[in-house]
Amino acid sequence: MFSIDGVTWDVPCTIERIAEVTPSEISGLLLNKRYFNDVLGTYMKYKVRLAVPLGYMEKYADIYETLTQPVDGHTFVFPYNEDEIEITGRVQVISDRWVKMPNDTSHWRDTTFTVTANHPSKEVTLGQAISTGMTPEPSGVDASVGDLFEYTVNGWVQRHYPDADEVYY
Amino acid sequence: MYVEIVGNSETKTYDDVRNISFAPQTDVIGESLPINEFAVDIYTDDSIRNGADIYLYDDEDNLWAKYWIVYAERMDEYFVRVRAQSKLVLLNRIKLPATMYDGDTASTVIAGIFNPLTVEGTDTQPVILDSSEYSVDSSLASETITGYCPEQTARERLLWVCFVIGAYVKTYFTDVIEIAPLDDTDVFVPLEQTYWKPAVSYADYVTDVSVTYFSFELDDPTSPSGSRDQIWYDGNYYNVTRTTISLANSHAPVTAPTNIVSISDVMIINEDNANDILLRMAQYYFDRVQVDLDAINNAEFMPGQKLTIYTDQESMVSGYAERCYFSFGLQAKSSIRLAGAAEVASGKLIILYKYGTKQIGKKKYLFPVGHQYSIENPYIDAQFNKHRYVFRPENQYATGTVTSGTNTNTQQCAVALDLEKKTEILYIVSVDDADAIVVEE
């Protein structure tokens, strides 16, 4: 299930999710043999394959007309992890096939289209990009005397509630 | 990156831009006075006109250039192509009369050069350049100018004055036209900001530099000297005496063909400043190394700075940056041309990280001799007695001064985290006035 410009389409479909962590053109190899990856942001791409039931052709025509509008983008809502994501994306190609059956019925099938986000769904600021690196001590928090910080794989995390076995929550 | 345009007392910001072209340059030896500019496509349906001030900023709101629009063309219904230049270009339009200077200060002379642009406005002659839009560095303001300038454009006169007082003109990363001294302080371009791999070339040997200086003596009209080398100024003839001094390049081999760089027509070079000018020319022309390098450059390195750079992981050169051609991503990259550069002595620095007597880490660097370093020590994930720990440095920074040869700096570490147990605690004992945390294990 997904929506286009606020209209939800509950049709059988397969949605392939692709996240592109997009580097800028100035990325390249540095003299210390490290690759400088100047990331502009993470752009989502969704490939949708519709399996439109025979009785759904009129609604399918509506989807088709919406997607083929010559606009720079639509607002889409797609599944994302346990939730949904709203992206403004462009559709450049929609393809399908018209099939005529022996019993004189005909329908469109195998519809596919790809939505590419116009804006990154994740990005860092210029200041964050310049100053990346691990902080030796906990920072960016208001520490008070008596606070406890635990070092984990995610860095320093503040702990507040030790139990009798000194396990921190 | 984004731009702001000031027009009709209103400032408007344009975030949607593309195709920014910005390649600031300067001439550190003073042979020319480049006019810097940038070009950009702006996504707008506004009408953008010539003559408006335009500012170029990065996403951290740092100013990259303040110029004025000389060309604006709508490309389609969405984009306008804008080209903007430094107002220095206006000096081309001004013709200054011949002037004899006699100990005038540089600030006075330069004010006279900009004066036709900064006069009070009228309906028919608006103020083009406010007097606050240019500045003369305080270290140069009281330098004196003595000699004769013929009728010339204001730009050419400014070029002569800058050459004589050892200044260059900076019109980038600033909102004014700055007349600034060359700074001998080395700015270090780290290895981790230098792209693979700088290109090094060598100019032909300059075997000699020479400078001609001038003195002027009023000719007695009742008893003319009959000299053929005279100038006419303010109703009088002045006899001109020219003296040439030169310096040979002691590093040029005897087999090098004669190649002399000479300055012979700048008539505000006098006996007092000629030697300084000669030494400045020698320093520039006798150093033959030219380097083209690409660097990650978020407005840290700019033309006119003396940069020390790596040519590879083992060698370094130092010279003045003459131009930086920028390209943009999230950060910025620039292609930098160093001219009049020389190889610099370097020393290796090895930082050893130890837990007691056991070495758990090592980092190697190459720095110029005399470089004062302050390198942040990392946390180290390492094995000790077949047990995995994260070690924290006891000092936050490794500091020192690099000498020639190999320098070793040992930094002690303590256990921060036992990865086999995955628990280790820091107990905050105090927080100082600067919100720095003092910890106790």
Coordinates of C-alpha atoms in Angstrom, one line a residue:
Chain A
M1 CA 0.0 0.0 0.0
F2 CA 1.3 3.5 -0.8
S3 CA 0.0 6.9 -1.5
I4 CA 0.5 9.5 -4.2
D5 CA -0.3 13.1 -3.6
G6 CA -2.5 12.2 -0.6
V7 CA -4.4 9.5 -2.3
T8 CA -3.9 6.0 -0.9
W9 CA -3.7 3.1 -3.4
D10 CA -4.4 -0.3 -1.7
V11 CA -3.4 -2.5 -4.6
P12 CA -1.3 -5.6 -4.7
C13 CA 2.3 -4.6 -5.3
T14 CA 5.9 -5.3 -4.6
I15 CA 8.0 -2.4 -3.4
E16 CA 11.8 -2.5 -3.6
R17 CA 13.5 0.0 -1.3
I18 CA 16.9 1.5 -2.3
A19 CA 18.9 4.0 -0.3
E20 CA 21.6 5.8 -2.1
V21 CA 24.2 7.5 0.1
T22 CA 25.2 10.0 -2.6
P23 CA 28.7 11.5 -2.7
S24 CA 29.5 14.8 -4.4
E25 CA 31.8 15.2 -7.3
I26 CA 34.7 16.3 -5.1
S27 CA 35.0 12.9 -3.4
G28 CA 38.3 11.3 -4.1
L29 CA 41.5 9.7 -2.9
L30 CA 43.6 11.7 -0.5
L31 CA 47.4 11.7 -0.1
N32 CA 47.1 9.7 3.1
K33 CA 45.5 7.0 1.0
R34 CA 42.1 7.5 2.6
Y35 CA 39.1 7.9 0.4
F36 CA 37.4 11.3 1.1
N37 CA 33.7 10.6 0.8
D38 CA 31.9 13.9 0.7
V39 CA 28.4 12.8 1.2
L40 CA 25.6 15.1 0.2
G41 CA 22.9 13.0 1.8
T42 CA 20.9 9.8 1.6
Y43 CA 18.3 9.7 -1.2
M44 CA 15.6 7.1 -1.2
K45 CA 14.5 5.3 -4.3
Y46 CA 11.5 3.0 -4.5
K47 CA 10.8 0.6 -7.3
V48 CA 7.2 -0.4 -7.5
R49 CA 5.7 -3.3 -9.3
L50 CA 1.9 -3.3 -9.4
A51 CA -0.2 -6.5 -9.8
V52 CA -3.5 -4.9 -10.7
P53 CA -6.5 -7.2 -10.4
L54 CA -8.8 -7.4 -13.5
G55 CA -11.6 -5.6 -11.7
Y56 CA -9.3 -2.7 -10.8
M57 CA -8.7 -1.3 -14.3
E58 CA -10.6 2.0 -13.8
K59 CA -8.7 2.8 -10.6
Y60 CA -5.4 1.7 -12.3
A61 CA -6.2 4.2 -15.1
D62 CA -6.3 6.9 -12.4
I63 CA -2.9 5.9 -11.0
Y64 CA -1.5 5.9 -14.4
E65 CA -2.8 9.4 -15.3
T66 CA -1.4 10.7 -12.0
L67 CA 2.0 9.2 -12.5
T68 CA 2.3 10.4 -16.1
Q69 CA 1.5 14.1 -15.3
P70 CA 4.4 16.2 -16.6
V71 CA 5.3 17.6 -13.2
D72 CA 8.7 17.8 -11.4
G73 CA 7.6 15.5 -8.6
H74 CA 4.8 14.0 -6.5
T75 CA 4.4 13.4 -2.8
F76 CA 4.7 9.7 -2.0
V77 CA 4.2 7.8 1.2
F78 CA 5.9 4.4 1.3
P79 CA 6.6 1.8 3.9
Y80 CA 9.8 2.4 5.9
N81 CA 11.0 0.0 8.6
E82 CA 8.0 -0.3 11.0
D83 CA 6.6 3.0 9.9
E84 CA 6.2 5.1 6.7
I85 CA 8.2 7.7 5.0
E86 CA 7.0 10.7 3.0
I87 CA 9.1 11.8 0.1
T88 CA 8.8 14.2 -2.7
G89 CA 10.1 12.3 -5.7
R90 CA 10.2 12.2 -9.4
V91 CA 9.0 9.4 -11.7
Q92 CA 10.7 9.4 -15.1
V93 CA 9.5 6.1 -16.6
I94 CA 6.3 4.1 -16.1
S95 CA 6.0 0.9 -18.1
D96 CA 3.3 -1.7 -18.4
R97 CA 2.0 -4.2 -21.0
W98 CA -1.4 -4.6 -22.6
V99 CA -2.5 -8.2 -22.9
K100 CA -5.5 -9.4 -25.0
M101 CA -6.8 -12.8 -23.8
P102 CA -8.5 -15.4 -26.1
N103 CA -11.9 -14.8 -24.4
D104 CA -11.9 -11.2 -25.7
T105 CA -10.9 -9.7 -22.4
S106 CA -7.9 -7.4 -22.2
H107 CA -6.1 -5.6 -19.5
W108 CA -2.9 -3.8 -18.6
R109 CA -0.4 -5.7 -16.4
D110 CA 3.3 -5.8 -15.2
T111 CA 3.2 -2.1 -14.3
T112 CA 6.5 -0.8 -12.9
F113 CA 7.8 2.6 -12.0
T114 CA 10.7 4.0 -10.0
V115 CA 10.4 6.9 -7.6
T116 CA 13.6 8.8 -6.9
A117 CA 13.5 11.3 -4.0
N118 CA 14.2 15.0 -4.9
H119 CA 15.5 15.7 -1.4
P120 CA 17.8 13.7 0.9
S121 CA 15.9 12.0 3.7
K122 CA 19.1 12.1 5.8
E123 CA 21.9 14.6 5.7
V124 CA 24.6 16.2 7.8
T125 CA 25.4 19.9 8.0
L126 CA 28.6 21.3 6.7
G127 CA 29.8 21.9 10.2
Q128 CA 29.1 18.3 11.2
A129 CA 31.0 17.1 8.1
I130 CA 34.0 19.2 8.9
S131 CA 34.3 18.2 12.5
T132 CA 33.7 14.4 12.4
G133 CA 35.6 12.3 14.8
M134 CA 35.3 10.6 18.2
T135 CA 35.0 12.8 21.2
P136 CA 37.4 11.5 23.9
E137 CA 35.0 12.5 26.8
P138 CA 31.3 12.7 26.9
S139 CA 30.2 16.0 25.4
G140 CA 27.1 17.8 24.3
V141 CA 25.3 16.9 27.5
D142 CA 24.7 18.8 30.7
A143 CA 26.8 16.8 33.1
S144 CA 26.5 17.2 36.9
V145 CA 28.5 15.9 39.7
G146 CA 27.5 12.3 40.4
D147 CA 26.4 11.5 36.8
L148 CA 27.5 8.2 35.4
F149 CA 28.4 7.5 31.8
E150 CA 28.9 4.1 30.3
Y151 CA 31.1 3.5 27.3
T152 CA 29.4 1.3 24.7
V153 CA 29.8 0.5 21.1
N154 CA 27.7 3.6 20.4
G155 CA 30.0 5.8 22.4
W156 CA 29.4 7.3 25.9
V157 CA 25.8 6.9 27.1
Q158 CA 24.6 8.4 30.3
R159 CA 23.1 6.0 32.9
H160 CA 20.8 7.1 35.7
Y161 CA 19.4 4.1 37.5
P162 CA 21.7 1.5 39.0
D163 CA 20.1 -1.4 40.6
A164 CA 21.4 -3.4 43.6
D165 CA 23.5 -5.5 41.3
E166 CA 25.1 -2.4 39.8
V167 CA 23.3 -3.0 36.4
Y168 CA 22.5 0.4 34.9
Y169 CA 19.3 1.2 33.1
Chain B
M1 CA 26.2 27.6 -0.7
Y2 CA 23.7 30.4 -1.2
V3 CA 23.7 34.0 -2.3
E4 CA 22.2 37.3 -1.1
I5 CA 21.4 40.2 -3.4
V6 CA 21.0 43.7 -2.2
G7 CA 18.8 45.9 -4.3
N8 CA 16.5 48.8 -3.6
S9 CA 17.5 48.7 0.1
E10 CA 16.2 45.2 0.3
T11 CA 18.3 42.0 0.8
K12 CA 17.0 38.8 -0.6
T13 CA 18.4 35.3 0.0
Y14 CA 18.5 32.7 -2.8
D15 CA 19.2 29.1 -1.5
D16 CA 18.5 27.3 -4.8
V17 CA 21.7 27.8 -6.8
R18 CA 23.8 25.6 -9.1
N19 CA 26.9 25.8 -11.3
I20 CA 29.0 28.1 -9.0
S21 CA 32.2 29.1 -10.6
F22 CA 34.7 30.8 -8.2
A23 CA 38.4 30.9 -8.8
P24 CA 40.0 33.8 -6.8
Q25 CA 43.5 34.7 -7.6
T26 CA 46.1 37.3 -6.7
D27 CA 49.6 38.2 -7.8
V28 CA 52.0 38.0 -4.9
I29 CA 54.9 39.6 -6.8
G30 CA 52.7 42.5 -8.0
E31 CA 53.0 42.1 -11.8
S32 CA 49.3 42.3 -12.2
L33 CA 46.1 43.1 -10.4
P34 CA 43.5 40.4 -11.1
I35 CA 39.9 41.2 -11.0
N36 CA 38.1 38.4 -9.2
E37 CA 34.6 37.2 -10.0
F38 CA 32.2 34.4 -9.6
A39 CA 29.3 33.1 -11.6
V40 CA 26.2 31.2 -10.4
D41 CA 22.8 30.0 -11.7
I42 CA 20.0 31.2 -9.4
Y43 CA 16.6 29.4 -9.3
T44 CA 14.2 32.3 -9.3
D45 CA 11.5 34.2 -11.2
D46 CA 12.7 37.5 -9.9
S47 CA 14.2 40.1 -12.2
I48 CA 17.8 40.5 -11.3
R49 CA 19.6 43.6 -12.5
N50 CA 23.2 44.7 -13.1
G51 CA 24.8 46.9 -10.5
A52 CA 23.3 45.2 -7.4
D53 CA 25.6 43.9 -4.6
I54 CA 25.7 40.1 -4.4
Y55 CA 27.2 38.1 -1.5
L56 CA 28.3 34.4 -1.8
Y57 CA 28.0 32.4 1.5
D58 CA 28.6 28.8 2.5
D59 CA 26.1 26.7 4.5
E60 CA 27.9 27.8 7.7
D61 CA 27.1 31.5 6.8
N62 CA 30.8 32.3 6.1
L63 CA 31.2 35.0 3.5
W64 CA 33.1 33.9 0.4
A65 CA 32.8 37.0 -1.8
K66 CA 31.0 40.3 -2.0
Y67 CA 30.9 41.6 -5.6
W68 CA 28.6 43.4 -7.8
I69 CA 26.5 42.0 -10.6
V70 CA 27.9 42.8 -14.1
Y71 CA 25.8 40.3 -16.1
A72 CA 22.4 38.7 -15.5
E73 CA 20.6 36.7 -18.1
R74 CA 17.5 34.7 -17.7
M75 CA 18.2 31.2 -19.2
D76 CA 14.7 29.8 -19.0
E77 CA 11.6 30.3 -16.8
Y78 CA 13.5 28.9 -13.8
F79 CA 17.1 30.0 -13.8
V80 CA 19.0 33.3 -14.1
R81 CA 22.7 33.2 -14.9
V82 CA 24.6 35.8 -12.9
R83 CA 28.2 37.0 -13.1
A84 CA 29.6 39.3 -10.5
Q85 CA 33.0 41.0 -10.2
S86 CA 35.0 42.8 -7.6
K87 CA 34.4 46.5 -7.7
L88 CA 38.2 46.8 -8.3
V89 CA 37.1 46.6 -11.9
L90 CA 35.8 50.2 -11.6
L91 CA 39.4 51.4 -11.3
N92 CA 39.8 50.7 -15.0
R93 CA 37.3 53.5 -15.8
I94 CA 39.3 56.2 -13.9
K95 CA 42.2 58.1 -15.4
L96 CA 44.4 59.7 -12.8
P97 CA 46.5 62.7 -13.8
A98 CA 50.3 62.6 -13.5
T99 CA 51.4 63.1 -9.9
M100 CA 54.7 63.8 -8.2
Y101 CA 54.7 62.2 -4.7
D102 CA 57.1 63.4 -2.0
G103 CA 56.8 61.2 1.1
D104 CA 53.0 60.8 0.9
T105 CA 51.7 58.0 3.0
A106 CA 50.3 54.9 1.3
S107 CA 47.0 55.4 2.9
T108 CA 46.8 59.0 1.5
V109 CA 47.9 57.9 -2.0
I110 CA 45.4 54.9 -2.0
A111 CA 42.6 57.2 -0.8
G112 CA 43.4 59.4 -3.8
I113 CA 43.2 56.4 -6.1
F114 CA 39.8 55.4 -4.9
N115 CA 38.6 59.0 -4.5
P116 CA 36.8 59.4 -7.8
L117 CA 34.6 56.4 -6.9
T118 CA 33.9 57.5 -3.4
V119 CA 32.8 61.1 -3.8
E120 CA 29.5 62.3 -2.5
G121 CA 26.7 61.2 -4.7
T122 CA 24.5 63.4 -6.8
D123 CA 21.5 62.6 -8.9
T124 CA 23.7 62.3 -11.9
Q125 CA 26.7 60.7 -10.2
P126 CA 25.7 58.2 -7.6
V127 CA 28.3 56.8 -5.1
I128 CA 29.6 53.7 -6.7
L129 CA 32.0 52.5 -4.0
D130 CA 31.7 53.5 -0.4
S131 CA 34.9 54.5 1.4
S132 CA 34.2 51.7 3.9
E133 CA 34.4 49.2 1.0
Y134 CA 38.2 49.2 0.9
S135 CA 40.9 49.1 3.6
V136 CA 44.6 49.5 3.9
D137 CA 46.3 47.3 6.5
S138 CA 47.7 49.3 9.4
S139 CA 51.2 47.9 8.8
L140 CA 51.2 49.5 5.3
A141 CA 49.3 52.7 5.9
S142 CA 52.3 54.7 6.9
E143 CA 54.7 53.4 4.2
T144 CA 55.8 56.4 2.1
I145 CA 55.6 57.0 -1.6
T146 CA 58.1 59.2 -3.3
G147 CA 58.5 59.6 -7.1
Y148 CA 56.5 60.2 -10.2
C149 CA 53.5 58.6 -11.6
P150 CA 52.5 59.5 -15.2
E151 CA 48.9 59.8 -16.3
Q152 CA 47.5 56.3 -15.9
T153 CA 44.4 54.4 -14.9
A154 CA 43.6 54.1 -11.2
R155 CA 44.1 50.3 -11.5
E156 CA 47.6 50.7 -12.8
R157 CA 48.5 53.3 -10.2
L158 CA 47.2 50.9 -7.4
L159 CA 49.3 48.2 -8.9
W160 CA 52.4 50.4 -8.8
V161 CA 51.8 51.4 -5.2
C162 CA 51.1 47.8 -4.1
F163 CA 54.3 46.6 -5.8
V164 CA 56.4 49.3 -4.1
I165 CA 55.0 48.8 -0.6
G166 CA 55.0 44.9 -0.8
A167 CA 51.2 44.5 -0.7
Y168 CA 48.7 42.4 -2.5
V169 CA 45.0 43.0 -3.1
K170 CA 42.5 40.6 -1.5
T171 CA 39.0 40.6 -2.7
Y172 CA 37.8 37.2 -1.5
F173 CA 36.5 35.9 1.9
T174 CA 36.0 39.5 2.8
D175 CA 33.4 42.2 2.2
V176 CA 35.9 44.9 1.4
I177 CA 38.8 45.4 -1.0
E178 CA 41.8 44.8 1.3
I179 CA 45.3 46.1 0.6
A180 CA 47.2 43.6 2.7
P181 CA 50.9 42.7 3.4
L182 CA 52.2 39.4 2.3
D183 CA 52.3 37.2 5.4
D184 CA 55.3 35.0 5.9
T185 CA 53.5 32.8 8.4
D186 CA 53.3 29.3 7.1
V187 CA 49.8 27.8 6.8
F188 CA 50.0 24.0 6.9
V189 CA 47.9 21.9 4.5
P190 CA 47.5 18.5 6.2
L191 CA 48.1 15.3 4.4
E192 CA 44.4 14.3 5.1
Q193 CA 43.2 17.4 3.2
T194 CA 45.5 16.9 0.1
Y195 CA 44.2 14.9 -2.8
W196 CA 46.3 12.3 -4.6
K197 CA 48.7 13.6 -6.0
P198 CA 50.2 17.1 -6.3
A199 CA 52.0 17.9 -9.6
V200 CA 55.4 19.5 -9.2
S201 CA 57.2 21.3 -12.0
Y202 CA 60.2 23.6 -12.2
A203 CA 60.4 27.0 -13.9
D204 CA 63.5 27.9 -15.9
Y205 CA 66.3 29.4 -13.8
V206 CA 66.2 33.2 -13.4
T207 CA 69.8 34.1 -13.3
D208 CA 69.5 37.7 -12.2
V209 CA 66.9 40.2 -11.0
S210 CA 67.4 43.9 -11.4
V211 CA 65.5 47.0 -10.3
T212 CA 65.9 50.5 -11.6
Y213 CA 65.2 53.3 -9.1
F214 CA 64.6 57.0 -9.8
S215 CA 65.4 60.4 -8.4
F216 CA 64.1 63.7 -9.7
E217 CA 65.7 67.1 -9.5
L218 CA 64.0 70.3 -10.5
D219 CA 65.7 71.7 -13.5
D220 CA 66.8 75.4 -13.1
P221 CA 64.9 77.3 -15.8
T222 CA 67.4 80.1 -15.8
S223 CA 70.2 77.5 -16.4
P224 CA 68.8 74.4 -18.0
S225 CA 70.8 71.2 -17.7
G226 CA 70.2 70.2 -21.2
S227 CA 69.5 66.6 -20.1
R228 CA 67.5 64.4 -22.4
D229 CA 66.0 62.4 -19.6
Q230 CA 63.4 64.8 -18.2
I231 CA 59.8 64.9 -17.3
W232 CA 57.4 67.8 -17.5
Y233 CA 55.2 68.2 -14.4
D234 CA 53.2 71.1 -13.0
G235 CA 54.9 73.7 -15.2
N236 CA 58.5 72.5 -14.5
Y237 CA 61.1 70.2 -16.0
Y238 CA 62.6 67.6 -13.7
N239 CA 65.9 65.8 -14.5
V240 CA 65.6 62.1 -14.1
T241 CA 68.4 60.0 -12.7
R242 CA 68.1 56.2 -13.1
T243 CA 70.2 53.8 -11.2
T244 CA 70.0 50.0 -11.7
I245 CA 70.9 47.5 -9.0
S246 CA 70.8 43.7 -9.5
L247 CA 71.3 40.5 -7.7
A248 CA 72.6 37.2 -9.2
N249 CA 71.0 33.9 -8.4
S250 CA 73.7 31.9 -6.6
H251 CA 71.8 28.7 -7.0
A252 CA 71.7 28.9 -10.8
P253 CA 74.3 26.7 -12.5
V254 CA 76.9 28.4 -14.7
T255 CA 75.4 26.5 -17.7
A256 CA 72.0 28.1 -17.2
P257 CA 71.1 30.5 -20.0
T258 CA 70.9 34.1 -19.0
N259 CA 67.4 34.9 -17.9
I260 CA 67.1 38.3 -16.2
V261 CA 63.8 39.6 -14.7
S262 CA 64.0 43.4 -14.5
I263 CA 61.7 46.2 -13.4
S264 CA 62.8 49.5 -15.0
D265 CA 59.7 51.7 -15.5
V266 CA 58.1 52.0 -12.1
M267 CA 59.1 55.6 -11.2
I268 CA 58.0 55.5 -7.6
I269 CA 60.9 53.1 -6.8
N270 CA 63.5 55.2 -5.1
E271 CA 66.8 54.7 -3.3
D272 CA 65.0 53.9 0.0
N273 CA 62.8 51.1 -1.2
A274 CA 64.8 49.6 -4.2
N275 CA 66.8 47.1 -2.1
D276 CA 63.7 45.7 -0.4
I277 CA 62.0 45.3 -3.7
L278 CA 65.1 43.6 -5.2
L279 CA 65.2 41.1 -2.3
R280 CA 61.4 40.4 -2.6
M281 CA 61.9 39.7 -6.4
A282 CA 64.8 37.5 -5.7
Q283 CA 62.9 35.4 -3.1
Y284 CA 60.1 34.9 -5.6
Y285 CA 62.0 34.3 -8.8
F286 CA 64.9 32.4 -7.5
D287 CA 62.6 29.7 -6.0
R288 CA 61.7 27.7 -9.1
V289 CA 59.2 25.1 -7.8
Q290 CA 55.7 25.3 -9.0
V291 CA 53.0 23.0 -7.6
D292 CA 49.5 22.3 -8.6
L293 CA 47.5 20.5 -5.9
D294 CA 43.9 19.8 -5.0
A295 CA 42.9 20.2 -1.4
I296 CA 39.7 20.0 0.7
N297 CA 39.3 23.7 1.3
N298 CA 36.5 25.1 3.3
A299 CA 37.8 28.7 3.1
E300 CA 40.9 27.7 5.1
F301 CA 43.4 28.3 2.3
M302 CA 43.4 31.3 0.0
P303 CA 45.5 33.1 -2.6
G304 CA 48.1 35.3 -0.9
Q305 CA 48.8 32.9 1.9
K306 CA 52.2 31.1 2.3
L307 CA 51.3 27.4 2.3
T308 CA 53.4 24.5 3.3
I309 CA 52.1 21.4 1.5
Y310 CA 53.0 17.8 0.9
T311 CA 54.0 16.8 -2.6
D312 CA 53.9 13.2 -1.5
Q313 CA 54.1 11.4 1.9
E314 CA 57.8 12.1 2.2
S315 CA 58.4 15.6 0.8
M316 CA 57.1 19.1 1.4
V317 CA 57.3 22.5 -0.3
S318 CA 56.4 26.0 0.8
G319 CA 55.3 28.9 -1.4
Y320 CA 52.6 31.5 -2.0
A321 CA 49.2 30.5 -3.3
E322 CA 48.4 32.5 -6.4
R323 CA 45.0 31.0 -7.3
C324 CA 42.4 28.7 -5.9
Y325 CA 39.8 27.2 -8.3
F326 CA 36.9 26.0 -6.2
S327 CA 34.4 23.2 -6.9
F328 CA 31.6 22.4 -4.4
G329 CA 30.0 19.4 -2.9
L330 CA 28.8 19.5 0.8
Q331 CA 32.3 20.7 1.5
A332 CA 34.6 22.5 -1.0
K333 CA 37.6 21.5 -2.9
S334 CA 40.1 23.8 -4.6
S335 CA 42.8 23.5 -7.1
I336 CA 45.6 25.6 -5.8
R337 CA 48.6 26.9 -7.7
L338 CA 51.7 27.6 -5.7
A339 CA 54.4 29.7 -7.4
G340 CA 57.9 30.7 -6.3
A341 CA 57.9 27.7 -4.0
A342 CA 60.9 26.0 -2.4
E343 CA 61.4 22.6 -0.8
V344 CA 61.3 22.7 3.0
A345 CA 63.2 20.6 5.5
S346 CA 60.9 18.1 7.2
G347 CA 61.0 15.8 10.1
K348 CA 59.2 12.6 10.9
L349 CA 57.1 12.3 14.0
I350 CA 56.1 9.0 15.5
I351 CA 53.6 8.9 18.3
L352 CA 53.7 5.7 20.3
Y353 CA 50.8 4.8 22.4
K354 CA 51.6 2.6 25.4
Y355 CA 49.9 0.8 28.2
G356 CA 52.6 0.6 30.8
T357 CA 55.6 -0.7 28.7
K358 CA 53.5 -2.4 26.1
Q359 CA 53.0 -0.6 22.8
I360 CA 49.3 -0.7 21.7
G361 CA 49.3 1.8 18.9
K362 CA 51.5 4.0 16.6
K363 CA 50.9 6.9 14.3
K364 CA 53.3 8.4 11.8
Y365 CA 53.4 12.0 10.5
L366 CA 55.7 14.2 8.4
F367 CA 55.9 17.9 9.4
P368 CA 58.1 20.9 8.5
V369 CA 61.0 21.4 10.8
G370 CA 59.9 23.8 13.5
H371 CA 56.2 22.9 13.2
Q372 CA 54.5 23.0 16.6
Y373 CA 52.0 20.2 16.6
S374 CA 49.1 19.4 18.9
I375 CA 47.5 16.1 17.9
E376 CA 44.4 14.7 19.6
N377 CA 45.1 11.3 21.0
P378 CA 42.5 8.6 20.0
Y379 CA 40.9 5.9 22.0
I380 CA 42.4 2.6 21.0
D381 CA 40.7 -0.7 20.7
A382 CA 43.5 -3.3 21.3
Q383 CA 44.4 -6.6 22.8
F384 CA 46.6 -6.9 25.9
N385 CA 47.5 -10.3 27.3
K386 CA 44.9 -11.9 24.9
H387 CA 42.2 -9.7 26.5
R388 CA 40.4 -7.0 24.5
Y389 CA 40.2 -3.5 26.0
V390 CA 39.4 0.0 24.8
F391 CA 42.3 2.2 26.1
R392 CA 41.9 5.9 26.7
P393 CA 44.8 8.4 26.4
E394 CA 45.9 9.9 29.7
N395 CA 46.6 13.2 27.9
Q396 CA 44.1 14.5 25.4
Y397 CA 46.8 15.9 23.1
A398 CA 50.3 15.0 22.0
T399 CA 52.3 18.2 21.7
G400 CA 55.8 19.3 20.7
T401 CA 58.0 20.9 18.1
V402 CA 59.4 18.9 15.2
T403 CA 63.1 18.8 14.6
S404 CA 64.9 17.3 11.7
G405 CA 65.2 13.5 11.5
T406 CA 62.8 11.3 13.5
N407 CA 61.0 12.6 16.5
T408 CA 59.3 10.1 18.9
N409 CA 56.6 11.1 21.3
T410 CA 55.3 8.5 23.7
Q411 CA 51.7 8.8 25.1
Q412 CA 50.5 6.7 28.0
C413 CA 47.1 5.1 28.0
A414 CA 44.8 3.6 30.6
V415 CA 42.0 1.1 30.4
A416 CA 38.7 2.7 29.6
L417 CA 36.6 -0.3 28.8
D418 CA 36.9 -4.1 29.2
L419 CA 35.4 -5.3 26.0
E420 CA 35.2 -8.9 27.4
K421 CA 32.8 -7.6 30.1
K422 CA 31.4 -4.6 28.1
T423 CA 31.0 -2.5 31.2
E424 CA 33.1 0.4 32.4
I425 CA 32.0 3.4 34.2
L426 CA 33.1 7.0 34.3
Y427 CA 32.0 8.8 37.5
I428 CA 31.7 12.6 37.1
V429 CA 33.5 14.3 40.0
S430 CA 33.2 17.9 38.9
V431 CA 32.3 20.2 36.0
D432 CA 34.4 23.3 35.5
D433 CA 33.2 26.7 34.4
A434 CA 33.8 25.9 30.8
D435 CA 31.5 22.9 31.1
A436 CA 34.5 20.6 30.7
I437 CA 34.0 17.3 32.5
V438 CA 36.5 16.1 35.0
V439 CA 36.2 12.3 35.3
E440 CA 37.4 9.7 37.7
E441 CA 37.4 6.0 37.0

